[in-house]
Coordinates of C-alpha atoms and ligand atoms in Angstrom, one line a residue:
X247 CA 126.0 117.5 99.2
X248 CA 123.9 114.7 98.9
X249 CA 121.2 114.6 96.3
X250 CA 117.5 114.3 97.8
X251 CA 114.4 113.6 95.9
X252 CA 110.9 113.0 97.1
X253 CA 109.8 109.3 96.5
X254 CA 106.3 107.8 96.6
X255 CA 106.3 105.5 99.5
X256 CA 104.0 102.7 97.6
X257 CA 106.6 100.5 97.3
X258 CA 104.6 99.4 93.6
X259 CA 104.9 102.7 92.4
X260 CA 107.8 104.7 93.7
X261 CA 107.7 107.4 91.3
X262 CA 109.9 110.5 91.8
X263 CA 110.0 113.7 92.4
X264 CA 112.3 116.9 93.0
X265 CA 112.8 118.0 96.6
X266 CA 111.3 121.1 96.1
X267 CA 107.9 120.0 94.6
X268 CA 104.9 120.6 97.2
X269 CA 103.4 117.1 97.4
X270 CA 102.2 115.2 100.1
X271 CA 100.8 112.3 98.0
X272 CA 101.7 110.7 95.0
X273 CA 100.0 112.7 91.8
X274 CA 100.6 109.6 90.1
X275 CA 98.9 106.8 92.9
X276 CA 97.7 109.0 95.4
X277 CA 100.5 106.7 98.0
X278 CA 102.2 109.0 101.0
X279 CA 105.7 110.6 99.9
X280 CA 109.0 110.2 101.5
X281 CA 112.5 111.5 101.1
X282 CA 115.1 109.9 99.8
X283 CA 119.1 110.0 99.5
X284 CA 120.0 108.2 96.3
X285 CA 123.6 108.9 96.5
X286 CA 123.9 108.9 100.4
X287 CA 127.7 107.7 101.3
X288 CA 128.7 108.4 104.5
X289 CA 131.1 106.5 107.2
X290 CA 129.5 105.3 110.3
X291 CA 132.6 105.6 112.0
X292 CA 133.4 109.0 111.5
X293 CA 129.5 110.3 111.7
X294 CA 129.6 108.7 115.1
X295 CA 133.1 110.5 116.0
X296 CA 131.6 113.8 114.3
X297 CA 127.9 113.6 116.3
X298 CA 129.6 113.2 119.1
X299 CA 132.4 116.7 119.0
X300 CA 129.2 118.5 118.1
X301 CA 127.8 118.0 121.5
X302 CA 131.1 120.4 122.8
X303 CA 130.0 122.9 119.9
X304 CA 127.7 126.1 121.1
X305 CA 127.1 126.5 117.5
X306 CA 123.2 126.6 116.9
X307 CA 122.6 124.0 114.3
X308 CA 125.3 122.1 116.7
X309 CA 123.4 122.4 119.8
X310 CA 120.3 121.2 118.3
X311 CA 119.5 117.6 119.0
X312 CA 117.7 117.1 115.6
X313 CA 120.6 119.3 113.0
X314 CA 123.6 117.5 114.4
X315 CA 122.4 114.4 112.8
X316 CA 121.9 116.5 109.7
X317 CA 124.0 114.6 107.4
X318 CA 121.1 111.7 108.3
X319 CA 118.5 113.9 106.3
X320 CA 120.4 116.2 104.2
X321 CA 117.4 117.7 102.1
X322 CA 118.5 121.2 102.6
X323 CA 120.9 122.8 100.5
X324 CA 121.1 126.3 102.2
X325 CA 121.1 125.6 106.2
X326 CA 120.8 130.0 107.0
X327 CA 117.1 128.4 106.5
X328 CA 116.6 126.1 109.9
X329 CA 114.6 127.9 113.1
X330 CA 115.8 126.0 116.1
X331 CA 114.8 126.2 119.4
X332 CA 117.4 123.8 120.3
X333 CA 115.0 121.1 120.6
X334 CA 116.1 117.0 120.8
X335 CA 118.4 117.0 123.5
X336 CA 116.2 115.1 125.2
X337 CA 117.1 112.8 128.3
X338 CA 117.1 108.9 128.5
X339 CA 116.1 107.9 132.2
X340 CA 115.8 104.4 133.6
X341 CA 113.6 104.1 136.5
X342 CA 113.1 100.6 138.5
X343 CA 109.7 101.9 139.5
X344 CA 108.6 101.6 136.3
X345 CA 110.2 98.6 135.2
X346 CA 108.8 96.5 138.0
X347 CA 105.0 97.9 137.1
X348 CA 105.8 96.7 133.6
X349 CA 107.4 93.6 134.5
X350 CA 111.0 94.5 133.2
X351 CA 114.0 94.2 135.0
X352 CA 114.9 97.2 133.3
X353 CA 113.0 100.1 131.5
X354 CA 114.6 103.3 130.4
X355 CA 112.8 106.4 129.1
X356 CA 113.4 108.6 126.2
X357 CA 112.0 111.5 127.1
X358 CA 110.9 113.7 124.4
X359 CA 108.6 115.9 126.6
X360 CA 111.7 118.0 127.7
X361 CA 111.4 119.8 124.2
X362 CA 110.7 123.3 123.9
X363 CA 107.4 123.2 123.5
X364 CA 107.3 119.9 125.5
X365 CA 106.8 117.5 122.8
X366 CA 108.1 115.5 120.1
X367 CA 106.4 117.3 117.8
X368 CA 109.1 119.7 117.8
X369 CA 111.9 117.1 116.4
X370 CA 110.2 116.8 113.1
X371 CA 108.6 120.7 113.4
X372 CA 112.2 122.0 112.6
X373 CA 112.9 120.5 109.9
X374 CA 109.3 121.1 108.3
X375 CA 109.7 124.8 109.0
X376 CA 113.2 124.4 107.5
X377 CA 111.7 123.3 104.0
X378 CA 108.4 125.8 104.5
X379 CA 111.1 128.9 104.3
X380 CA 113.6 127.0 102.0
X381 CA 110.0 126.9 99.3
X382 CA 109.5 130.7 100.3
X383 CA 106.4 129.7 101.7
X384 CA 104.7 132.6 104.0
X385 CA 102.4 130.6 105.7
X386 CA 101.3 127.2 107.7
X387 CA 98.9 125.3 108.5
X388 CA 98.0 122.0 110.9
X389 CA 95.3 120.4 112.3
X390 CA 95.9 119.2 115.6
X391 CA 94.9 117.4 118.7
X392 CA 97.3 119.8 120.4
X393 CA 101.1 119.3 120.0
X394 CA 101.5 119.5 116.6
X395 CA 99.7 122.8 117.0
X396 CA 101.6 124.0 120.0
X397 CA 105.0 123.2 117.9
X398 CA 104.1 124.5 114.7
X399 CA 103.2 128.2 116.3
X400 CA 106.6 128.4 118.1
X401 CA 108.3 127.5 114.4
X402 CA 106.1 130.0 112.9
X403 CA 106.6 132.9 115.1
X404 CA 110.2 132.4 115.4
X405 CA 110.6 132.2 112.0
X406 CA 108.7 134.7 110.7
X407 CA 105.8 132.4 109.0
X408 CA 102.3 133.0 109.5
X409 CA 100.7 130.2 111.2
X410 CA 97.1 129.2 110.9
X411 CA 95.7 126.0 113.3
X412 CA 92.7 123.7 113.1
X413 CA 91.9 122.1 116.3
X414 CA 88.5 119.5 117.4
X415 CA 86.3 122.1 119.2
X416 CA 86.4 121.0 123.2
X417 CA 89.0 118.0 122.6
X418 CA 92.5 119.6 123.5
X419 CA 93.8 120.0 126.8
X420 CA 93.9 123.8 127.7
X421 CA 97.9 123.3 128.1
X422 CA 98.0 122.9 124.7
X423 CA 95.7 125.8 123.0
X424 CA 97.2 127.8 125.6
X425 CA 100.7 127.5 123.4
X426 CA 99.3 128.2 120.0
X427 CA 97.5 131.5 121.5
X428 CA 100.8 132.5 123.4
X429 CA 102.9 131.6 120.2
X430 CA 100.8 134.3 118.6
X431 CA 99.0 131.2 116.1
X432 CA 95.5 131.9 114.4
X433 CA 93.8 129.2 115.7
X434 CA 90.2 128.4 114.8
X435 CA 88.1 125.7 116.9
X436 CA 86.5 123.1 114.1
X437 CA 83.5 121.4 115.5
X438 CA 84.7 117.9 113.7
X439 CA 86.8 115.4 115.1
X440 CA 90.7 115.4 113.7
X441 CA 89.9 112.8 110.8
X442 CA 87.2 115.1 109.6
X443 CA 89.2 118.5 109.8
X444 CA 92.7 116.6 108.3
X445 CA 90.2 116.6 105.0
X446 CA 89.2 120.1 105.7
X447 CA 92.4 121.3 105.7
X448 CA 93.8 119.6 102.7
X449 CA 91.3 121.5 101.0
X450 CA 92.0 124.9 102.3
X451 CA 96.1 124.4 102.1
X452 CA 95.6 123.6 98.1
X453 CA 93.3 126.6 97.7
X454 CA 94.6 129.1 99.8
X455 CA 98.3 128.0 98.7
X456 CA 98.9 127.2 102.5
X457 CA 102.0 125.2 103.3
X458 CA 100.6 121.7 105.3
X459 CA 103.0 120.7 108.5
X460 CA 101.1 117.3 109.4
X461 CA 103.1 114.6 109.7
X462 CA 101.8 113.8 105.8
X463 CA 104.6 116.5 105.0
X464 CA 107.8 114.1 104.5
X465 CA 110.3 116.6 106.3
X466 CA 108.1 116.0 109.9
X467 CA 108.9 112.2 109.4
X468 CA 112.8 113.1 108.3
X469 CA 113.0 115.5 111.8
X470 CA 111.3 113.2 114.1
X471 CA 114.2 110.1 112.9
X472 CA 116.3 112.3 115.1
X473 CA 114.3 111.0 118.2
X474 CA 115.6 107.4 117.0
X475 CA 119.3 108.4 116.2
X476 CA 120.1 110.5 119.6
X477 CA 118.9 107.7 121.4
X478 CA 121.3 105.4 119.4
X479 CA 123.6 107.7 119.9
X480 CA 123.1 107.9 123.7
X481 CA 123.5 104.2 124.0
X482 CA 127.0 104.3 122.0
X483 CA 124.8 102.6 119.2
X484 CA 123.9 99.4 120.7
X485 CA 120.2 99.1 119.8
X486 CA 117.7 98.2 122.2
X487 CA 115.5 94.7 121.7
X488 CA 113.0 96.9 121.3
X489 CA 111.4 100.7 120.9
X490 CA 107.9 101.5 122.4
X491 CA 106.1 104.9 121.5
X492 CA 102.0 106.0 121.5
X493 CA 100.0 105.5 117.7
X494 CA 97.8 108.4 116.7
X495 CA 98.4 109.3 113.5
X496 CA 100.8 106.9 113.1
X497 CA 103.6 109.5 111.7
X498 CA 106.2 108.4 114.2
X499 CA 106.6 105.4 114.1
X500 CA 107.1 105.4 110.3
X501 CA 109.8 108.3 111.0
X502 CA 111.3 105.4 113.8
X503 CA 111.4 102.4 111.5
X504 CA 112.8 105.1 108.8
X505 CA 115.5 105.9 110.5
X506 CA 116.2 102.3 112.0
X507 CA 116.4 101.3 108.9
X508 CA 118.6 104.0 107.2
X509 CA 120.9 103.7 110.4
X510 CA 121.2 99.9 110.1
X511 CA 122.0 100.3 105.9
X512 CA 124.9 102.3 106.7
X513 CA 126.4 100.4 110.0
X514 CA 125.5 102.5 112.7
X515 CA 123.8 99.7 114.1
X516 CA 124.1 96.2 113.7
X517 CA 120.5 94.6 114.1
X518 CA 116.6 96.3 113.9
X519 CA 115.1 96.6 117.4
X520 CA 111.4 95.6 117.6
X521 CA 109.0 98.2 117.3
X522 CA 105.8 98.3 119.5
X523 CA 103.2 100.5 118.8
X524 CA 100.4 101.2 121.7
X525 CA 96.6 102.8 121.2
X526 CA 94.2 104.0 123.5
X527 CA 91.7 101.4 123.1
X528 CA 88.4 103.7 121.7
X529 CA 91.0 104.7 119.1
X530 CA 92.9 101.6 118.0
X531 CA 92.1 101.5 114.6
X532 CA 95.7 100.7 113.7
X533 CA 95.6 97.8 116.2
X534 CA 92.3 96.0 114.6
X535 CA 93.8 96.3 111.4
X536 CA 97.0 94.3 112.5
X537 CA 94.8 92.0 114.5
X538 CA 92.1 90.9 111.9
X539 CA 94.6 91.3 108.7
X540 CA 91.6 92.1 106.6
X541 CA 91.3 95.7 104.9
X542 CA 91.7 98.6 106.8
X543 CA 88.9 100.7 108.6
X544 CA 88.7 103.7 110.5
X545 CA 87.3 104.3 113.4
X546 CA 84.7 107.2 113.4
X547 CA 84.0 108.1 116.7
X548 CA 87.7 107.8 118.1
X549 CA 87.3 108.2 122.1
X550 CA 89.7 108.6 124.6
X551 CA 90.8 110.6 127.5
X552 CA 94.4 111.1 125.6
X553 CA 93.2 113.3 123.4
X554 CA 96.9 113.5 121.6
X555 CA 95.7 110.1 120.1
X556 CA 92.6 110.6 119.5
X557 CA 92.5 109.9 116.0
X558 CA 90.2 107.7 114.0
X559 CA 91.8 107.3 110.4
X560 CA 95.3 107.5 110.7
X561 CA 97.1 108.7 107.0
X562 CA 100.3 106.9 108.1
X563 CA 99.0 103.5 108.4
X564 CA 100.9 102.2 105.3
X565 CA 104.3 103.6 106.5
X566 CA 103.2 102.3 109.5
X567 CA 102.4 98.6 108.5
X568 CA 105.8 98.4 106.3
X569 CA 107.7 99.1 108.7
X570 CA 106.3 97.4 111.7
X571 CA 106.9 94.2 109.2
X572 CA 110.3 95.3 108.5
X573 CA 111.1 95.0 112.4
X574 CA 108.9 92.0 113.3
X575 CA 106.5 94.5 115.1
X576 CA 103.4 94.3 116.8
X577 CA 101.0 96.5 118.3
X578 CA 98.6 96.8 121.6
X579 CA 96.3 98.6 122.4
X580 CA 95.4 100.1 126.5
X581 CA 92.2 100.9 128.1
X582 CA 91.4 104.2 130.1
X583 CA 92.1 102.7 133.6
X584 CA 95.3 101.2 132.3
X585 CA 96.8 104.2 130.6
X586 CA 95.7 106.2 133.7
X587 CA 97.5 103.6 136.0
X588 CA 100.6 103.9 134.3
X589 CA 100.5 107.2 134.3
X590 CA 100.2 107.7 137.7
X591 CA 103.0 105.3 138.1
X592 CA 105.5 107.6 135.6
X593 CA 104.8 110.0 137.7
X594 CA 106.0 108.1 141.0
X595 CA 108.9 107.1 138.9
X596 CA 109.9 111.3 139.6
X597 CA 109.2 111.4 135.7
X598 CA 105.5 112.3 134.7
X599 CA 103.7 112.6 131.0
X600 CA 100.6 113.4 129.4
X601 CA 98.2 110.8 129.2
X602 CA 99.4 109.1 125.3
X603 CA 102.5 108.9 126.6
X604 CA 101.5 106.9 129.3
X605 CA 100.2 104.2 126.9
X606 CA 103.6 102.6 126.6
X607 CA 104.1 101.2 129.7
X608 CA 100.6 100.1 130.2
X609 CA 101.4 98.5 126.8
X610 CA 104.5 96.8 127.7
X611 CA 102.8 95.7 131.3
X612 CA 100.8 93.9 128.8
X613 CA 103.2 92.5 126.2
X614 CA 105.2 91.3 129.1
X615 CA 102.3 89.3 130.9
X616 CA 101.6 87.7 127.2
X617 CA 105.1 87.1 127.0
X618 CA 106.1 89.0 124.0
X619 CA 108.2 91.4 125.7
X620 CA 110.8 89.1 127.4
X621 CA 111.3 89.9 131.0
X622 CA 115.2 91.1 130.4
X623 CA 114.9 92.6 126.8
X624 CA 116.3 95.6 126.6
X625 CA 113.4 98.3 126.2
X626 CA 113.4 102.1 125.4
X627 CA 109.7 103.7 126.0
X628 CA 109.2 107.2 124.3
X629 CA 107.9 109.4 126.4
X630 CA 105.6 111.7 123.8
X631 CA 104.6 114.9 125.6
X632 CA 105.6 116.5 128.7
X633 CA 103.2 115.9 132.3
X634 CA 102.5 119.9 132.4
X635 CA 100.6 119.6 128.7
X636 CA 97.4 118.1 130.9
X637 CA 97.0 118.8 134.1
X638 CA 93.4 118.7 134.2
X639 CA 93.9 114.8 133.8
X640 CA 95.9 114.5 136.4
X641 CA 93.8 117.1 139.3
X642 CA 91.2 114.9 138.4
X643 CA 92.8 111.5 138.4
X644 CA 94.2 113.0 141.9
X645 CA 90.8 114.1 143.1
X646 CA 88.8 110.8 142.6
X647 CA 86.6 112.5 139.7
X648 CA 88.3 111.5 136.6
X649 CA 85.2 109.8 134.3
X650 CA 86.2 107.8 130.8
X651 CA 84.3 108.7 127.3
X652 CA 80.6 107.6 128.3
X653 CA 80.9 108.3 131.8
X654 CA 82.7 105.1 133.1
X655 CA 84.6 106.0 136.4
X656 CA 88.0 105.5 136.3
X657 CA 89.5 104.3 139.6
X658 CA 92.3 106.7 141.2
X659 CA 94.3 103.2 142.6
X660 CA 97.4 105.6 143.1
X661 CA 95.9 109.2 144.0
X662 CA 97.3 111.5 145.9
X663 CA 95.3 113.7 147.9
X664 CA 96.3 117.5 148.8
X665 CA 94.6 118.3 152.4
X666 CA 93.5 121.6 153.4
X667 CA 94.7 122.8 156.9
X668 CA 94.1 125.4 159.2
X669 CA 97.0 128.6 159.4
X670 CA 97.7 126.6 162.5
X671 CA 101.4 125.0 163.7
X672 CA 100.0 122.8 166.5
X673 CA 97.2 121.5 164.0
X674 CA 99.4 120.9 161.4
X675 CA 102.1 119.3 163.5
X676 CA 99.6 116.7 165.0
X677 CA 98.9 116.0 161.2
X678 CA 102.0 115.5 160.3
X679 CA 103.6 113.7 163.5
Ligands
F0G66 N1 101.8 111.2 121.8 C1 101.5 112.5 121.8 C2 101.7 113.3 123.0 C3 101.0 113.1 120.6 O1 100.7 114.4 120.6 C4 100.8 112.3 119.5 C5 100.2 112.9 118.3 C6 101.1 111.0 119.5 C7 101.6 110.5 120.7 C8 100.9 110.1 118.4 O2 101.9 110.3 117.4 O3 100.4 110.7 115.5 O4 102.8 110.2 115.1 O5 101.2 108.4 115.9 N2 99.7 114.1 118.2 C9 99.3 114.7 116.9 C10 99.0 116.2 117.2 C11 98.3 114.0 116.2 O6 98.2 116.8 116.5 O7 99.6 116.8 118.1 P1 101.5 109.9 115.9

């Protein structure tokens, strides 16, 4: 068994830490924690041979798509601790549809919305459950803009932890409070945006003794590198030029360039793809950081109709910043109207996502007509969050009445009306003829 410790990320500090502390910053610098695998030694050749007889296995940590990469993030050292729902196992779809509207010649899909709870919260939720029980922690806790939320109740309840949710009173789709209630979550409405109840809860976790499952907690970030190494994996490790996903909180991509990085150190791949990170444009703090260069600044009223990324301040921006320099990255950010277009077009495609998810390939439609994105690199967009997690977005995107923060219409270019007819054959017939 490999030996994990927790590290500080701050690359000037780097102090460490045993696994089993409860830390999500560093006590010494205050910088975000990571997990690391000083004595990791493993053979790319035969992990790839043994990832891939584990797809013929039934056995449950097998099945998974996040625990058959285990040996990737061994921090456990008693696996009777792992819940799994058999998340990962998502799909990698190409569609030309798509890759004509974002000016590719080709575009594939990594899909992460066909998760249990539809999202790809649950890749990283798995493994943060895993440590909760390993630490004999009872209970949870998150703050959410939805999925996080949604994932962490299902984790919970089928592992026997008690799980307690924060969410921004009137900014989550119903989808997605509609899981936490089902999964049998306590789940109180904050009237506070998700910057201000992230603080809130931080508080309440120390006090009450509360274990926190944001993607501050290092095992999230270790889970959700899965997403990156089943999609190597898929693609018989050739990597991609380059990896487009959403920016909230900015948790993911530091879990993607993580794991790009760990995978290339140990020759399961032979370069770093580019990473591109996308934001809604009323929440881009991320993006104006990387655009000015100067210090960084939250945004404090974050707007947008994705309300999965509808975040202000996010705590990963220094994970995120390393390793978008790492792989020569850059980041975009999407209006309302453009996120909504591509949305509708995903869901032409015979594909469909929530709204943040949609960001990507408005995002690469725009890297492409700058030039960035060449027009035959070879591009993976992650689908975040399953279509179903919003569908008042889309009846009203449909319906012509779909309005941007501040009122500003948004135009339904591709909508696609439902008529109401009469119980009549020869009615409908005319209609249809
Ligand atoms: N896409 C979706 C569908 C999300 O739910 C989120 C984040 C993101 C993208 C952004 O990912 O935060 O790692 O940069 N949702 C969190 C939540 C914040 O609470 O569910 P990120």
């Amino acid at each position: 068994m490999a030996h994990a410790e927790l590290s500080c990320f701050n690359r000037g500090c780097g102090a460490r830490y045993d696994i089993r502390e409860i830390l999500y910053n560093c006590p010494k610098c205050g910088g975000l924690m990571e997990a690391v695998y000083p004595e990791l030694k493993v053979d790319a050749a035969s992990l790839r041979r043994c990832f891939r007889e584990r797809r013929m296995s039934n056995a449950p940590l097998d099945a998974s798509g996040v625990w058959r990469y285990r040996e990737l993030f061994p921090f456990l050292d008693d696996y009777s601790h792992v819940i799994t729902l058999r998340e990962g196992n998502t799909p990698l779809l190409e569609s030309a549809i798509a890759a004509e509207y974002g000016g590719l010649k080709r575009i594939a899909f990594k899909h992460q919305g066909f998760n249990p709870t539809g999202s790809f919260k649950d890749n990283g939720m798995t493994c943060g459950a895993a440590q909760a029980r390993a630490l004999g922690m009872k209970r949870v806790a998150c703050v959410s803009t939805g999925n996080t939320s949604a994932s962490m109740a299902a984790y919970a309840a089928a592992g026997g932890l008690e799980a307690l949710i924060f969410l921004p009173h009137g900014n989550i789709s119903f989808g997605k409070l509609a899981q936490a209630l089902e999964y049998g979550a306590r789940t109180l409405e904050v009237e506070a945006n998700f910057d201000q109840i992230l603080a809130l809860v931080r508080v309440l976790a120390e006090r009450l003794g509360i274990y926190l499952l944001n993607s501050v907690n290092p095992f999230r970030i270790e889970g959700q590198k899965s997403i990156v190494f089943e999609m190597l994996d898929q693609r018989d490790w050739r990597a991609p030029d380059w990896i487009v996903l959403p920016g909230g909180n900015l948790g993911n991509v530091s879990a993607f360039g993580k794991a790009l990085r760990e995978a290339r150190a140990i020759g399961l791949i032979d370069r770093m793809p580019r990473l591109a990170v996308i934001q809604a444009e009323g929440a881009a703090p991320f993006y104006e950081f990387m655009r000015r260069g100067a210090d960084f600044k939250a945004v404090e009223n974050p707007e947008t109709l994705a309300t999965a990324i509808r975040i202000g301040d996010p705590v990963s921006w220094p994970k995120a910043l390393f390793e978008l320099r790492e792989s020569s990255g850059v980041v975009e950010k999407a209006s309302e109207q453009e996120i909504a277009d591509a949305k509708a077009q995903i869901g032409r495609a015979g594909i469909g996502c929530e709204p943040a998810s949609a960001a990507t390939l408005a995002g690469i439609r725009k890297l492409t007509a700058a030039g960035v994105i060449d027009r035959d690199a070879d591009v993976v967009a992650v689908l975040t969050g399953n279509l179903l997690k919003d569908p008042d977005y889309i009846y009203r995107y449909h319906t012509g009445k779909l309005e941007a923060p501040g009122g500003v219409k948004i135009e339904s270019r591709f909508a696609n009306r439902s008529m109401v007819v009469p119980n009549d054959a020869d009615r409908i017939e005319e209609l249809l003829r």
